[in-house]
Coordinates of N, CA, C and O in Angstrom, one line a residue:
A249 N 5.1 -12.4 31.9 CA 3.9 -11.9 32.5 C 2.9 -11.8 31.4 O 3.1 -11.4 30.3
V250 N 1.6 -12.1 31.8 CA 0.5 -12.0 30.9 C -0.6 -11.2 31.6 O -0.9 -11.5 32.7
N251 N -1.1 -10.2 30.9 CA -2.2 -9.4 31.4 C -3.5 -9.9 30.8 O -3.7 -9.9 29.5
T252 N -4.4 -10.4 31.6 CA -5.7 -10.9 31.1 C -6.8 -10.0 31.7 O -6.8 -9.6 32.9
S253 N -7.7 -9.6 30.8 CA -8.9 -8.9 31.3 C -10.2 -9.5 30.6 O -10.1 -10.1 29.6
A254 N -11.3 -9.2 31.3 CA -12.6 -9.7 30.7 C -13.5 -8.5 30.6 O -13.6 -7.7 31.5
D255 N -14.2 -8.4 29.5 CA -15.1 -7.4 29.2 C -16.0 -7.8 28.1 O -15.8 -8.8 27.5
T256 N -17.0 -6.9 27.8 CA -17.8 -7.2 26.6 C -17.5 -6.3 25.5 O -18.1 -6.4 24.4
S257 N -16.6 -5.3 25.7 CA -16.2 -4.4 24.6 C -14.8 -4.8 24.1 O -14.1 -5.5 24.7
S258 N -14.5 -4.3 22.9 CA -13.2 -4.6 22.3 C -12.0 -3.9 23.0 O -10.9 -4.4 22.8
D259 N -12.2 -2.8 23.7 CA -11.1 -2.1 24.3 C -11.0 -2.3 25.8 O -10.2 -1.7 26.4
S260 N -11.8 -3.2 26.4 CA -11.8 -3.5 27.8 C -11.9 -2.2 28.6 O -12.8 -1.4 28.4
F261 N -11.0 -2.0 29.5 CA -11.0 -0.9 30.4 C -10.1 0.3 29.9 O -9.8 1.2 30.6
G262 N -9.8 0.2 28.6 CA -9.0 1.3 28.1 C -7.5 1.0 28.1 O -6.7 1.9 27.7
Y263 N -7.1 -0.1 28.6 CA -5.7 -0.4 28.6 C -5.5 -1.7 27.8 O -6.4 -2.6 27.8
P264 N -4.3 -1.9 27.2 CA -4.1 -3.1 26.4 C -4.0 -4.4 27.3 O -3.6 -4.3 28.4
S265 N -4.5 -5.5 26.8 CA -4.4 -6.8 27.4 C -3.8 -7.8 26.5 O -4.1 -7.8 25.3
D266 N -3.0 -8.7 27.1 CA -2.5 -9.8 26.3 C -3.6 -10.8 25.9 O -3.6 -11.3 24.8
V267 N -4.5 -11.0 26.8 CA -5.6 -11.9 26.6 C -6.9 -11.1 27.0 O -7.0 -10.7 28.2
L268 N -7.8 -10.9 26.1 CA -9.1 -10.3 26.4 C -10.2 -11.3 26.3 O -10.4 -11.9 25.2
L269 N -10.8 -11.6 27.4 CA -11.9 -12.6 27.5 C -13.2 -11.9 27.4 O -13.4 -10.8 28.0
D270 N -14.1 -12.4 26.6 CA -15.5 -11.8 26.4 C -16.4 -12.4 27.5 O -16.6 -13.6 27.6
N271 N -16.9 -11.5 28.4 CA -17.7 -12.0 29.5 C -18.9 -12.8 29.0 O -19.3 -13.7 29.7
R272 N -19.4 -12.5 27.8 CA -20.5 -13.3 27.3 C -20.2 -14.7 27.0 O -21.1 -15.5 26.8
R273 N -18.9 -15.0 26.9 CA -18.5 -16.4 26.4 C -17.9 -17.2 27.6 O -17.5 -18.3 27.4
L274 N -17.8 -16.6 28.8 CA -17.1 -17.3 29.9 C -17.8 -18.6 30.3 O -17.2 -19.4 31.0
N275 N -19.1 -18.7 30.0 CA -19.8 -19.9 30.4 C -19.7 -21.0 29.3 O -20.2 -22.1 29.5
R276 N -19.0 -20.8 28.2 CA -18.8 -21.8 27.1 C -17.7 -22.7 27.5 O -16.6 -22.3 27.9
L277 N -18.0 -24.0 27.3 CA -17.0 -25.0 27.7 C -15.7 -24.9 26.9 O -14.6 -25.0 27.4
D278 N -15.7 -24.5 25.6 CA -14.5 -24.4 24.8 C -13.6 -23.2 25.3 O -12.4 -23.4 25.4
V279 N -14.3 -22.1 25.8 CA -13.5 -21.0 26.3 C -12.9 -21.4 27.7 O -11.7 -21.2 27.9
Q280 N -13.7 -22.1 28.5 CA -13.2 -22.6 29.8 C -12.0 -23.5 29.6 O -11.0 -23.4 30.3
L281 N -12.1 -24.5 28.7 CA -11.0 -25.4 28.5 C -9.8 -24.8 27.9 O -8.7 -25.2 28.2
D282 N -10.0 -23.8 27.0 CA -8.8 -23.0 26.5 C -8.1 -22.3 27.7 O -6.9 -22.3 27.8
Q283 N -8.9 -21.7 28.6 CA -8.3 -21.1 29.8 C -7.5 -22.1 30.7 O -6.4 -21.9 31.1
V284 N -8.1 -23.3 30.9 CA -7.5 -24.3 31.7 C -6.2 -24.7 31.1 O -5.2 -24.8 31.8
R285 N -6.2 -25.0 29.8 CA -4.9 -25.4 29.1 C -3.9 -24.3 29.2 O -2.7 -24.5 29.5
R286 N -4.3 -23.0 28.9 CA -3.3 -21.9 28.9 C -2.8 -21.6 30.3 O -1.6 -21.5 30.5
V287 N -3.7 -21.5 31.3 CA -3.3 -21.1 32.7 C -2.6 -22.3 33.4 O -1.5 -22.1 33.9
L288 N -3.3 -23.4 33.5 CA -2.7 -24.5 34.3 C -1.5 -25.1 33.6 O -0.6 -25.7 34.3
G289 N -1.4 -25.0 32.3 CA -0.2 -25.5 31.6 C 1.0 -24.6 31.5 O 2.1 -25.0 31.1
G290 N 0.8 -23.3 31.9 CA 1.9 -22.4 31.7 C 2.2 -21.4 32.8 O 3.3 -20.9 32.8
Y291 N 1.3 -21.2 33.7 CA 1.5 -20.1 34.7 C 2.2 -20.7 35.9 O 2.0 -21.9 36.2
T292 N 3.1 -19.9 36.5 CA 3.7 -20.3 37.7 C 3.2 -19.5 38.9 O 3.3 -19.9 40.0
H293 N 2.8 -18.3 38.6 CA 2.3 -17.4 39.7 C 1.1 -16.6 39.1 O 0.9 -16.5 37.9
L294 N 0.2 -16.1 40.0 CA -1.0 -15.4 39.6 C -1.3 -14.3 40.6 O -1.2 -14.5 41.8
L295 N -1.5 -13.1 40.0 CA -2.0 -12.0 40.8 C -3.4 -11.7 40.3 O -3.6 -11.6 39.1
A296 N -4.4 -11.6 41.2 CA -5.8 -11.4 40.8 C -6.2 -10.2 41.6 O -6.2 -10.1 42.8
D297 N -6.7 -9.1 40.9 CA -7.2 -7.9 41.6 C -8.7 -7.8 41.6 O -9.2 -7.0 42.3
A298 N -9.4 -8.6 40.8 CA -10.9 -8.4 40.8 C -11.6 -9.7 41.4 O -12.8 -9.7 41.5
F299 N -10.8 -10.7 41.7 CA -11.3 -11.9 42.2 C -12.3 -12.6 41.3 O -13.1 -13.4 41.7
R300 N -12.2 -12.3 40.0 CA -13.1 -12.9 39.0 C -12.5 -14.3 38.7 O -11.3 -14.5 38.8
P301 N -13.3 -15.2 38.2 CA -12.7 -16.5 37.9 C -11.8 -16.5 36.7 O -12.1 -15.8 35.7
L302 N -10.7 -17.1 36.8 CA -9.7 -17.1 35.7 C -10.0 -18.2 34.7 O -9.7 -18.1 33.5
L303 N -10.7 -19.2 35.1 CA -11.0 -20.4 34.2 C -12.4 -20.3 33.7 O -13.1 -21.3 33.4
G304 N -12.9 -19.1 33.4 CA -14.3 -18.9 33.0 C -15.2 -19.2 34.1 O -14.8 -19.1 35.3
T305 N -16.4 -19.6 33.9 CA -17.3 -19.9 35.0 C -17.3 -21.4 35.3 O -18.3 -21.9 35.9
L306 N -16.3 -22.1 34.9 CA -16.2 -23.6 35.1 C -16.4 -23.9 36.5 O -17.0 -24.9 36.8
N307 N -15.8 -23.1 37.4 CA -15.9 -23.4 38.9 C -16.7 -22.4 39.7 O -16.4 -22.2 40.8
G308 N -17.5 -21.7 39.0 CA -18.3 -20.7 39.7 C -18.0 -19.3 39.2 O -17.2 -19.1 38.2
H309 N -18.5 -18.3 39.9 CA -18.3 -16.9 39.5 C -17.3 -16.1 40.3 O -17.4 -14.9 40.3
H310 N -16.5 -16.8 41.1 CA -15.5 -16.1 41.9 C -14.2 -16.9 41.8 O -14.2 -18.1 41.7
L311 N -13.1 -16.2 41.9 CA -11.8 -16.9 41.8 C -11.6 -18.0 42.8 O -10.9 -19.0 42.6
A312 N -12.3 -17.9 44.0 CA -12.1 -19.0 45.0 C -12.5 -20.4 44.4 O -11.9 -21.4 44.9
G313 N -13.4 -20.4 43.5 CA -13.7 -21.7 42.9 C -12.5 -22.3 42.0 O -12.5 -23.5 41.9
D314 N -11.7 -21.5 41.5 CA -10.5 -21.9 40.7 C -9.3 -22.3 41.6 O -8.4 -22.9 41.1
L315 N -9.3 -21.8 42.8 CA -8.1 -22.0 43.7 C -7.6 -23.5 43.8 O -6.4 -23.7 43.7
P316 N -8.5 -24.4 44.0 CA -8.0 -25.8 44.2 C -7.2 -26.3 42.9 O -6.2 -26.9 43.0
A317 N -7.7 -26.0 41.7 CA -7.1 -26.4 40.5 C -5.8 -25.6 40.3 O -4.7 -26.2 39.9
L318 N -5.8 -24.3 40.7 CA -4.6 -23.5 40.6 C -3.5 -24.0 41.6 O -2.3 -24.1 41.2
R319 N -3.9 -24.4 42.8 CA -2.9 -24.9 43.7 C -2.3 -26.2 43.3 O -1.1 -26.4 43.4
R320 N -3.1 -27.1 42.7 CA -2.6 -28.4 42.3 C -1.7 -28.2 41.1 O -0.7 -29.0 41.0
A321 N -1.9 -27.2 40.3 CA -1.0 -27.0 39.1 C 0.3 -26.5 39.5 O 1.3 -26.7 38.9

């Protein structure tokens, strides 16, 4: 299990995260491709509680844009 959160501060929402994404960098291609490699290359299941995009803003600003790639993986 991997806990991922996105925020602009170093402590996120006050709980520890395995992967902390910086909201200010989610539109950068290198960050998006790192997420694609990590998520599509290793995840088997996904729980999303904020419906935020998991692959950065590569497919938009909502998790729904990532769903086709997640389903294919």
